[in-house]
Coordinates of C-alpha atoms in Angstrom, one line a residue:
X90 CA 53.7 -74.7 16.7
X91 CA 52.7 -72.3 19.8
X92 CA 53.9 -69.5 17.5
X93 CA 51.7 -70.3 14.9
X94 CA 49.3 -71.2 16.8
X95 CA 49.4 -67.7 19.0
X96 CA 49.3 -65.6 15.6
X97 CA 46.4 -67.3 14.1
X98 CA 44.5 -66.6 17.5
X99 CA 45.4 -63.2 18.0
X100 CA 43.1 -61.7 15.2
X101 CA 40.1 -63.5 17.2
X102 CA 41.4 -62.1 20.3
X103 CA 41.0 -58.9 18.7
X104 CA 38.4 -59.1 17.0
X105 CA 36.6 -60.2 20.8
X106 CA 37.9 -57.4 22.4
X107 CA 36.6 -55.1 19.8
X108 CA 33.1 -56.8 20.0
X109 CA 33.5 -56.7 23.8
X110 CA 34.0 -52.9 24.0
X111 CA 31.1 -52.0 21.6
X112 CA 28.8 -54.7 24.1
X113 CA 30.5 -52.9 27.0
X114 CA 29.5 -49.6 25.7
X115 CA 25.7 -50.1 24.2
X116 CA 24.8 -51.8 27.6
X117 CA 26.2 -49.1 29.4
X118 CA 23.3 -47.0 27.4
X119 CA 20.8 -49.3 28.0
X120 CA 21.6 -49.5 31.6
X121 CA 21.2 -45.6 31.2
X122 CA 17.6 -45.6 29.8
X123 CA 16.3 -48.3 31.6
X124 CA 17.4 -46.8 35.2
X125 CA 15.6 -43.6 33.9
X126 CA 12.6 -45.5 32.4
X127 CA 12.6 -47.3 35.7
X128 CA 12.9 -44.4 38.2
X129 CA 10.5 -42.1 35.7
X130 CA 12.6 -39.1 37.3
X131 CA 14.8 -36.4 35.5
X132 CA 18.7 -37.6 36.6
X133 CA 21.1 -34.6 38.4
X134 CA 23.7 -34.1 34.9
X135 CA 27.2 -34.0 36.1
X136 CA 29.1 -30.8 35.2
X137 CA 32.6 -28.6 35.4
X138 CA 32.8 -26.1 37.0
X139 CA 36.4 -24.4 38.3
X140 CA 37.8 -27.7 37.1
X141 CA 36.0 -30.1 39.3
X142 CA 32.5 -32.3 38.7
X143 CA 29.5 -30.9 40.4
X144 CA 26.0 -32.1 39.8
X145 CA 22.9 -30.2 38.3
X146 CA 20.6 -28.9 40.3
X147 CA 17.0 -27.5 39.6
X148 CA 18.3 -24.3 41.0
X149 CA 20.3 -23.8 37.6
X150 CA 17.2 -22.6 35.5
X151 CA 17.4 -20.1 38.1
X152 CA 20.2 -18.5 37.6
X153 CA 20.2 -18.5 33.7
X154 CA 16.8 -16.9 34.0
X155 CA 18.1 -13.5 34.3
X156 CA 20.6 -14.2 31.9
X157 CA 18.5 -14.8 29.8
X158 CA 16.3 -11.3 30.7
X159 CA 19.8 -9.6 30.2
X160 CA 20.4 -11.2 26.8
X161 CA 16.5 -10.4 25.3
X162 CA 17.2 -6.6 26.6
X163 CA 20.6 -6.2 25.2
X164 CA 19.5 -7.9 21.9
X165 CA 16.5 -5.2 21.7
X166 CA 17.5 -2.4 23.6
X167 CA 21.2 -1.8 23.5
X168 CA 21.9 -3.0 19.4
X169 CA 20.4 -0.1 17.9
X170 CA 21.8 3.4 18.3
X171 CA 18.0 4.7 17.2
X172 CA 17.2 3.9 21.2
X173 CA 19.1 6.4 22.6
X174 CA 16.0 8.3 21.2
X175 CA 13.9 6.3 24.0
X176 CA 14.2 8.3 27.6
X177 CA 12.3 11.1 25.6
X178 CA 9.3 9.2 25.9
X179 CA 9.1 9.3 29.7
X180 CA 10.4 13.0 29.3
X181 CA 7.5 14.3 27.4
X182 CA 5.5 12.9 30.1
X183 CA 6.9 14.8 32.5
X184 CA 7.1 18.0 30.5
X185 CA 3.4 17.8 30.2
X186 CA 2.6 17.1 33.9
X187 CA 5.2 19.8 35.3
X188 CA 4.6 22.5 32.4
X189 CA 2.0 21.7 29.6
X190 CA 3.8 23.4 27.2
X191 CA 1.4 21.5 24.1
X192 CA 4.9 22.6 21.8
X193 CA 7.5 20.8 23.8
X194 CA 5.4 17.7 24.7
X195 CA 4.5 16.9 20.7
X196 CA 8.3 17.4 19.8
X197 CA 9.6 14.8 22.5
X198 CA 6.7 12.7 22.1
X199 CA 7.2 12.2 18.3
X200 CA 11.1 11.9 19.2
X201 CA 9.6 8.8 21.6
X202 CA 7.8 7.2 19.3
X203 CA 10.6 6.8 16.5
X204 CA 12.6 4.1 18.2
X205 CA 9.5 2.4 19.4
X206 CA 7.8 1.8 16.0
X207 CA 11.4 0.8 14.9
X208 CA 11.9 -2.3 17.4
X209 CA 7.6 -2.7 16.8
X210 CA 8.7 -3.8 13.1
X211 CA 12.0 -5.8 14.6
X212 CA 9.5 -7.4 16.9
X213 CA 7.2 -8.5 14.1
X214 CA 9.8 -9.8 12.0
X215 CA 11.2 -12.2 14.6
X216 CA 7.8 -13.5 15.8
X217 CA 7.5 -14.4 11.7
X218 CA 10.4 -16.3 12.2
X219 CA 8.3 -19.4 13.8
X220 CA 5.2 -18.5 12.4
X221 CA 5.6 -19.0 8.4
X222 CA 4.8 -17.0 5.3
X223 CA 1.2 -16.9 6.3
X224 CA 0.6 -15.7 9.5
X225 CA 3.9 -13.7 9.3
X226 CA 2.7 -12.0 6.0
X227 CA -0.7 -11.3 8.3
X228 CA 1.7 -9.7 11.3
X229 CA 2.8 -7.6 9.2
X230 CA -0.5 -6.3 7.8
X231 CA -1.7 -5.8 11.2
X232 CA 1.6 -4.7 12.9
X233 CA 3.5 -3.0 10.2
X234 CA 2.3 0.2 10.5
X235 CA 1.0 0.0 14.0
X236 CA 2.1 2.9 15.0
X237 CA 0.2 5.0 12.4
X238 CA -3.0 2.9 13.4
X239 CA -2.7 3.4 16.9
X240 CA -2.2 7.1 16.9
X241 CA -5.4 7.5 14.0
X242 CA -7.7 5.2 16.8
X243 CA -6.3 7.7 19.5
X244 CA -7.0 10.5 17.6
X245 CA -10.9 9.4 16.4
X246 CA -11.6 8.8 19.9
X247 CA -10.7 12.8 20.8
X248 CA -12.7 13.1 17.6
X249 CA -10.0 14.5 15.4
X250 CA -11.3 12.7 12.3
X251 CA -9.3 15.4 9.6
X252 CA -5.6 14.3 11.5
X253 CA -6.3 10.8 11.0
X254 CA -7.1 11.1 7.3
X255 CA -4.1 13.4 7.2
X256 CA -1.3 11.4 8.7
X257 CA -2.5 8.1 6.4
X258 CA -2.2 10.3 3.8
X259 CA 1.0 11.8 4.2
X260 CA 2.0 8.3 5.4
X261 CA 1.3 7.2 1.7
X262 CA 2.9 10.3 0.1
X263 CA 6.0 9.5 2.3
X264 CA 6.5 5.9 1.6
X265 CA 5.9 6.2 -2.3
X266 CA 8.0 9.7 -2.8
X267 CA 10.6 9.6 0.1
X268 CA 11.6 6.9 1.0
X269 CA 11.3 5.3 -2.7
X270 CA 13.0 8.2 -4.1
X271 CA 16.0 8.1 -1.0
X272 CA 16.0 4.2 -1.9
X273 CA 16.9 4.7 -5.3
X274 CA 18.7 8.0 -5.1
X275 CA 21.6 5.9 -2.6
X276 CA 20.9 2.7 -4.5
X277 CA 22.2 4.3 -7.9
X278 CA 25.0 6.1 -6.4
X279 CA 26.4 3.3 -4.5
X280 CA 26.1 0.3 -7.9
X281 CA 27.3 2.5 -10.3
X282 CA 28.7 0.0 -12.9
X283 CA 25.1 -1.6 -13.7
X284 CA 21.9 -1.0 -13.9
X285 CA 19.5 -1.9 -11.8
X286 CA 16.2 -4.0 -11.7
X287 CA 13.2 -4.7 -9.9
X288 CA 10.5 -7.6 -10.6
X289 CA 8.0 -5.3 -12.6
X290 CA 4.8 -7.6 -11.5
X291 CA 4.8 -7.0 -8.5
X292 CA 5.1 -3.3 -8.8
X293 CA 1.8 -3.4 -11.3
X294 CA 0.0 -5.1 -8.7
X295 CA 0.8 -2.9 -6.1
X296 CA 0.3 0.4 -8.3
X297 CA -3.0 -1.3 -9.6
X298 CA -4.1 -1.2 -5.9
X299 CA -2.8 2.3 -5.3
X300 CA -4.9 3.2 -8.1
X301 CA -8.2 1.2 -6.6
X302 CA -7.7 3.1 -3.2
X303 CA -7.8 6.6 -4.9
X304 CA -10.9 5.6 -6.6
X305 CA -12.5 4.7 -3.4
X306 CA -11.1 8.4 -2.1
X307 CA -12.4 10.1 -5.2
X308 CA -15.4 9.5 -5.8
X309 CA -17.1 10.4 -2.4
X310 CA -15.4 13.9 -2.3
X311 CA -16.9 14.2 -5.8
X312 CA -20.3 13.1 -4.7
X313 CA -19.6 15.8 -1.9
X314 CA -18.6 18.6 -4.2
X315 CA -21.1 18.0 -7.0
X316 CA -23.7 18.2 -4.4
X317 CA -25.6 15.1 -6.8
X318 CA -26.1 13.3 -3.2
X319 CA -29.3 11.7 -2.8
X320 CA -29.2 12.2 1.2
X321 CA -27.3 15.4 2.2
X322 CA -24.5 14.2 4.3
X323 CA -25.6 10.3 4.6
X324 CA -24.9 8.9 1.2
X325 CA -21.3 10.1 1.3
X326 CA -21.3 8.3 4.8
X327 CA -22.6 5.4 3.4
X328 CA -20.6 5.3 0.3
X329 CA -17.4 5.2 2.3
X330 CA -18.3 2.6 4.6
X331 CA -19.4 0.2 1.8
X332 CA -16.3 1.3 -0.5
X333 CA -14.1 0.1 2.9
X334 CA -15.6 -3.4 3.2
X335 CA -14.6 -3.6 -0.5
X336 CA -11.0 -2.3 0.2
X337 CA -10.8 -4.7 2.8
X338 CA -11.7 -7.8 1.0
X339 CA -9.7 -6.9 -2.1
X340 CA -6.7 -6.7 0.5
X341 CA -7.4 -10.2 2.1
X342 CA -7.7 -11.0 -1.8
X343 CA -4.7 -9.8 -2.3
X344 CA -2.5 -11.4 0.6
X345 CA -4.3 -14.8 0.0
X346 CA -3.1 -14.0 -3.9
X347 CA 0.8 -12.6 -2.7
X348 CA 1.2 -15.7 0.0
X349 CA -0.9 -18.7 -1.4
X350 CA -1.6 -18.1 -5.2
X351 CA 1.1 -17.0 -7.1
X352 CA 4.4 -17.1 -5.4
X353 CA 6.3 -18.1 -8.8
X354 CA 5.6 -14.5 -10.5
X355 CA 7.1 -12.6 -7.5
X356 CA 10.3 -14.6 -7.3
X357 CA 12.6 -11.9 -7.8
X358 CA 14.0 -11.6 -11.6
X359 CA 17.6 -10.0 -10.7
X360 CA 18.0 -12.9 -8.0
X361 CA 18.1 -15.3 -10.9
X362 CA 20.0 -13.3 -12.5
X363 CA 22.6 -12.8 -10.4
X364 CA 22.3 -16.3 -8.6
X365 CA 25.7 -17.2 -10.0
X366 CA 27.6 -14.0 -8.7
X367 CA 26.1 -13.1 -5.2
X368 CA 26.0 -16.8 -4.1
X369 CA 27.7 -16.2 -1.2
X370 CA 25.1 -13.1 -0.5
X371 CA 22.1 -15.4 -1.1
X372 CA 23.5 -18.4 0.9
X373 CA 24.1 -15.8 4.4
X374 CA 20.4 -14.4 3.4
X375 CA 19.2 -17.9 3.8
X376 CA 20.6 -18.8 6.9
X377 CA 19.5 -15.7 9.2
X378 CA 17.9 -17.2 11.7
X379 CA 16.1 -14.9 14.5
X380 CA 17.5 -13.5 17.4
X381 CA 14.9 -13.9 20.4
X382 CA 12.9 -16.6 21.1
X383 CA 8.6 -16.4 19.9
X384 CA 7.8 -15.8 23.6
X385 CA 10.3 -13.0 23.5
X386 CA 9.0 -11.3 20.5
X387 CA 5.7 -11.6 21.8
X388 CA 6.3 -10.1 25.3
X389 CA 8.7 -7.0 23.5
X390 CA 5.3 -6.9 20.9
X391 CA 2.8 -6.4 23.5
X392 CA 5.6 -3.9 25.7
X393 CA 6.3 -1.6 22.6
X394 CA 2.3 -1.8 21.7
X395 CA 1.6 -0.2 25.4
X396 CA 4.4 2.2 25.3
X397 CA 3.1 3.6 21.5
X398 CA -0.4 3.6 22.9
X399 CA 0.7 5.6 25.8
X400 CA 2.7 8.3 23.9
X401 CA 0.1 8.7 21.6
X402 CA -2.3 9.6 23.7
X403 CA -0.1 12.4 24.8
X404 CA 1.2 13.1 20.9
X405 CA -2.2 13.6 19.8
X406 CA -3.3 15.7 22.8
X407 CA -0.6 18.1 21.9
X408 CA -0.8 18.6 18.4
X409 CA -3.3 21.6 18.4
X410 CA -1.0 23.1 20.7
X411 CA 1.6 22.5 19.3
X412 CA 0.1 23.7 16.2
X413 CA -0.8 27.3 17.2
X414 CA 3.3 27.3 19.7
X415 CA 4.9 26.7 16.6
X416 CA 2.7 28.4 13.9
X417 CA 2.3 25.6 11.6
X418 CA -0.6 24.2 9.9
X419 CA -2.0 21.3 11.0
X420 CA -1.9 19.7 7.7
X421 CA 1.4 20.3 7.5
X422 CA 1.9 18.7 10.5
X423 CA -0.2 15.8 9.9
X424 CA 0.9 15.3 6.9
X425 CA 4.7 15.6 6.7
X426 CA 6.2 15.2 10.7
X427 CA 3.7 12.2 11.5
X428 CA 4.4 9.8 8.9
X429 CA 8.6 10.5 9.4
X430 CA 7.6 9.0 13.1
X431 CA 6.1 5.7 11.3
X432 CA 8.3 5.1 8.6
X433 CA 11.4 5.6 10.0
X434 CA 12.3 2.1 10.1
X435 CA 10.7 1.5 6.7
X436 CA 13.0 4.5 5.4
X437 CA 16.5 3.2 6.9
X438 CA 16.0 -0.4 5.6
X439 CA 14.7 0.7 2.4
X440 CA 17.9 2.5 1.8
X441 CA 19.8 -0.2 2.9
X442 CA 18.1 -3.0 0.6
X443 CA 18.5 -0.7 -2.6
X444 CA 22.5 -0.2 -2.0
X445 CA 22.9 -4.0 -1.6
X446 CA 20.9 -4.3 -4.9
X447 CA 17.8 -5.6 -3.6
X448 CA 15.6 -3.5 -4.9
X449 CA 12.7 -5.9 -5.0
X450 CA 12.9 -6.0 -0.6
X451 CA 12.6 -2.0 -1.5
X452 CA 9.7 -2.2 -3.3
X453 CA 7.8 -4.4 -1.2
X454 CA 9.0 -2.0 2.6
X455 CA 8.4 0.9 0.4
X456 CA 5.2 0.7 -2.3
X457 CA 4.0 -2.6 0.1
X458 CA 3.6 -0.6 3.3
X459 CA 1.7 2.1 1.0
X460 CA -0.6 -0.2 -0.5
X461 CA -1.3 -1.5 3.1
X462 CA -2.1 1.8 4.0
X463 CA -3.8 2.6 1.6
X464 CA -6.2 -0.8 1.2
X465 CA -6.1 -1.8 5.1
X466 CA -5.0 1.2 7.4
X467 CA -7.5 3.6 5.8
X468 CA -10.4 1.4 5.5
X469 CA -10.1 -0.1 8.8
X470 CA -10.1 3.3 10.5
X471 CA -13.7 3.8 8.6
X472 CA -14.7 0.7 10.2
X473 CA -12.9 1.7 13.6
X474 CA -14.8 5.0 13.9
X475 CA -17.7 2.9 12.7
X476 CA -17.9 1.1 15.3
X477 CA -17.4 3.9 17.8
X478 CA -20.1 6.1 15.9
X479 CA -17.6 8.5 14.7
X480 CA -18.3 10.0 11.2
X481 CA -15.0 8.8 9.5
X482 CA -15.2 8.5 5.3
X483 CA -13.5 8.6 2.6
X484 CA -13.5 11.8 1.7
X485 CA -10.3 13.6 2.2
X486 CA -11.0 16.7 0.5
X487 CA -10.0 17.9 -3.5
X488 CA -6.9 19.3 -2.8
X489 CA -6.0 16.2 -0.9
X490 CA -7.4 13.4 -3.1
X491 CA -5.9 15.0 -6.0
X492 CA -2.4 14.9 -4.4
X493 CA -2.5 11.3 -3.8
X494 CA -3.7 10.8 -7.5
X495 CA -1.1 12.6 -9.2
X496 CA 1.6 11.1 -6.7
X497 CA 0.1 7.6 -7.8
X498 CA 0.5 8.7 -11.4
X499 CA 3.7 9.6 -11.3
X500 CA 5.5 6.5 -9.2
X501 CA 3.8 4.3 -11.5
X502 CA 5.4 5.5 -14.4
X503 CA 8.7 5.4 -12.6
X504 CA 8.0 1.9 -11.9
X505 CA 6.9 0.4 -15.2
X506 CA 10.2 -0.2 -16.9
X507 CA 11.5 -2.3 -14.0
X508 CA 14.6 -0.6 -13.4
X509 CA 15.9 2.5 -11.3
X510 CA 18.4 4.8 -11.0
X511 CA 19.8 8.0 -8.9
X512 CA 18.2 10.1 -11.4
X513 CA 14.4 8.5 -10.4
X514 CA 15.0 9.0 -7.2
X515 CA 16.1 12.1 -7.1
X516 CA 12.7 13.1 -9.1
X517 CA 10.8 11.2 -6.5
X518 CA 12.3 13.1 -3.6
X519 CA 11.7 16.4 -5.9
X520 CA 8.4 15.5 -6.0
X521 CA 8.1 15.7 -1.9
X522 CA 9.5 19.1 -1.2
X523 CA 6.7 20.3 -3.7
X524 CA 4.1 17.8 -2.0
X525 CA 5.3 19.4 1.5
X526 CA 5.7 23.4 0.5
X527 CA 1.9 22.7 -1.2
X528 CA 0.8 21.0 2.4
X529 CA 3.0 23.8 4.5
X530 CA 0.9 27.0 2.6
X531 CA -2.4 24.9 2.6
X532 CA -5.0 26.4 4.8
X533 CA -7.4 23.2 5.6
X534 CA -11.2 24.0 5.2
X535 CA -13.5 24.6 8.1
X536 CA -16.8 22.4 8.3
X537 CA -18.5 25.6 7.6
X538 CA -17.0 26.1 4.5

């Protein structure tokens, strides 16, 4: 009977203990909050250290602070092998306080800059990280070719208004025939076995507003050269600065359009394509996550902002100099070596999207940061030297204009079938070298003339 009677009460006994633990163990976290609800004061945490328990204490933050400085600088710094290229910043500063030579100081300057507008763009991207499509499509139209912009504002306050129509231009010409053309020269030699494709809507768009810029550019150098102006030397002004508010809206139009309006026509064709074979690709694509926190990116935003500003004060000072040391045209030099400074980011990830077969990422570093040029960097300089009462237009001379329209011309046509090859892109970077032996023997007009 006590046998019996022992088994048929050991279940409960059980079954109490069981209850008694899980009681034991939710009052232990309510004894927990309450104490801290009571006290209203942050509780030392317990932690191991050297195998034993020590407690917390506020004197911790402390210490990981400069951890945490060490981390942020190694992240930025120290991860790219472009940054070795950064101690010839301070270098050109010191060439031109100990010698002046104009030659040497535009050479390491534009040496200086090349990393900087590099981790500029990383910057941007990870700040767009906790901002959203939005703002971060907006961060990029203002700091995506910052470097450009803050060497053109440089150079219209020393009043050199023909260098900063030149270095947008040849900023344009570079993006849309050199690093397009390297993109798909490397992307068709690497994928051999298919062909491949790009979302061709978003490439009209983009050659539509290519098209709209040199129409702006056009038509006050013909108003100039047809001398049919009805105010010598004021209409064309006037023209230029009207044509630039219109730029500007059509490219807030056309964010608003990109990021709002119609984000189902720019989802990219060969992604649902080749959703069932590069799933693995897609799904480490989704989960990049950034590196630095939004306060870092901001404070290595605002450092690499200050440093460009400050060699391109000196980069601009130098480039007469370095013009007549070196016995090169300025054009040329506007023109060609400027731009290489700003896009060099835009040109290595270019190349690297296009040989993993993302061409559509290509299009929109390569023809995107032209069209942004183009609509917004261009225009805004107008207004810029606007406001400062410089007499920037539009008109960038015949030789010049015609350049960008026949460059226009021919990328579109590259671009309307959808697809690329090694062949395109070797006729894109073709079409360069003859864009940059035309700019190398081209003697740039005098006011006078």
């Amino acid at each position: 009977m006590d046998v019996k009677l022992r088994s048929e009460e050991m279940p409960s006994i059980v079954e109490m203990g069981s209850l008694d633990d899980r009681s034991m163990s939710e009052l232990e976290e309510e004894s927990l909050f309450t104490l801290e609800a009571e006290s209203g004061k942050p509780k030392p945490v317990l932690g191991h250290e050297n195998g034993h328990i020590s407690r917390g204490s506020p004197s911790c933050g402390d210490k990981n602070l400069p951890n945490g400085v060490y981390k942020s600088i190694e992240t930025v710094v120290f991860s790219n092998k472009l940054n070795l290229l950064m101690p010839l910043g301070p270098l050109a500063i010191m060439v031109h306080k100990i010698t002046g030579h104009k030659g040497w100081v535009f050479f390491l300057s534009l040496l200086g800059i090349t990393p900087l507008a590099e981790r500029l763009g990383y910057a941007t991207e990870q700040l767009a990280f906790y901002t959203g499509a939005t703002v971060g499509g907006l961060l990029n139209a203002t700091f995506g070719n910052a470097t450009e912009l803050i060497i053109s504002i440089y150079a219209l306050k020393s009043g050199m208004t023909r260098v900063v129509q030149l270095s947008l231009l040849g900023s344009i010409l570079s993006n849309m025939l050199l690093v397009l053309g390297c993109a798909f020269f490397c992307g068709g030699l690497v994928i051999r076995n298919k062909e491949q494709r790009f979302d061709k809507a978003s490439a009209v768009v983009n050659s539509g507003l290519l098209l709209m810029a040199v129409m702006c550019l056009l038509f006050p150098a013909v108003l100039h050269y047809t001398h049919s102006e009805v105010r010598f030397g004021k209409s064309e002004l006037a023209l230029s600065r009207f044509s630039s508010c219109i730029m500007l809206v059509a490219y807030a139009a056309f964010l608003v359009f990109q990021l709002k309006g119609q984000q189902e026509p720019y989802f990219s064709i060969t992604e649902e394509e080749n959703q069932a074979t590069d799933a693995g690709d897609n799904d480490d694509d989704g989960d990049e996550e950034p590196e630095i926190s939004k306060w870092e990116s901001i404070i290595w935003l605002s450092i690499m902002t200050a440093w460009i500003s400050i060699l391109s004060e000196y980069l601009v000072d130098a480039i007469q100099g370095a013009s007549i040391a070196w016995n090169i045209p300025i054009s040329f030099i506007s023109v060609i070596l400027l731009p290489i400074v700003g896009n060099a980011a835009e040109h290595a990830s270019a190349i690297i999207f296009a040989m993993k077969d993302k061409l559509d990422i290509t299009l929109g570093v390569a023809i995107g940061s032209s069209t942004q040029i183009s609509m917004f960097g261009i225009p805004f300089c107008v207004v810029i030297g606007w406001i400062m009462g410089c007499t920037m237009d539009l008109n960038f001379q015949i030789f010049e204009t015609a350049t960008l329209f026949i460059a226009v011309i021919v990328v579109a046509f590259f671009l309307q079938e959808g697809t690329s090859n090694y062949f395109k892109g070797l006729m894109l970077i073709l079409c360069y070298l003859i864009v940059a032996a035309s700019f190398f023997l081209h003697e740039d007009p005098s006011p006078k003339d």
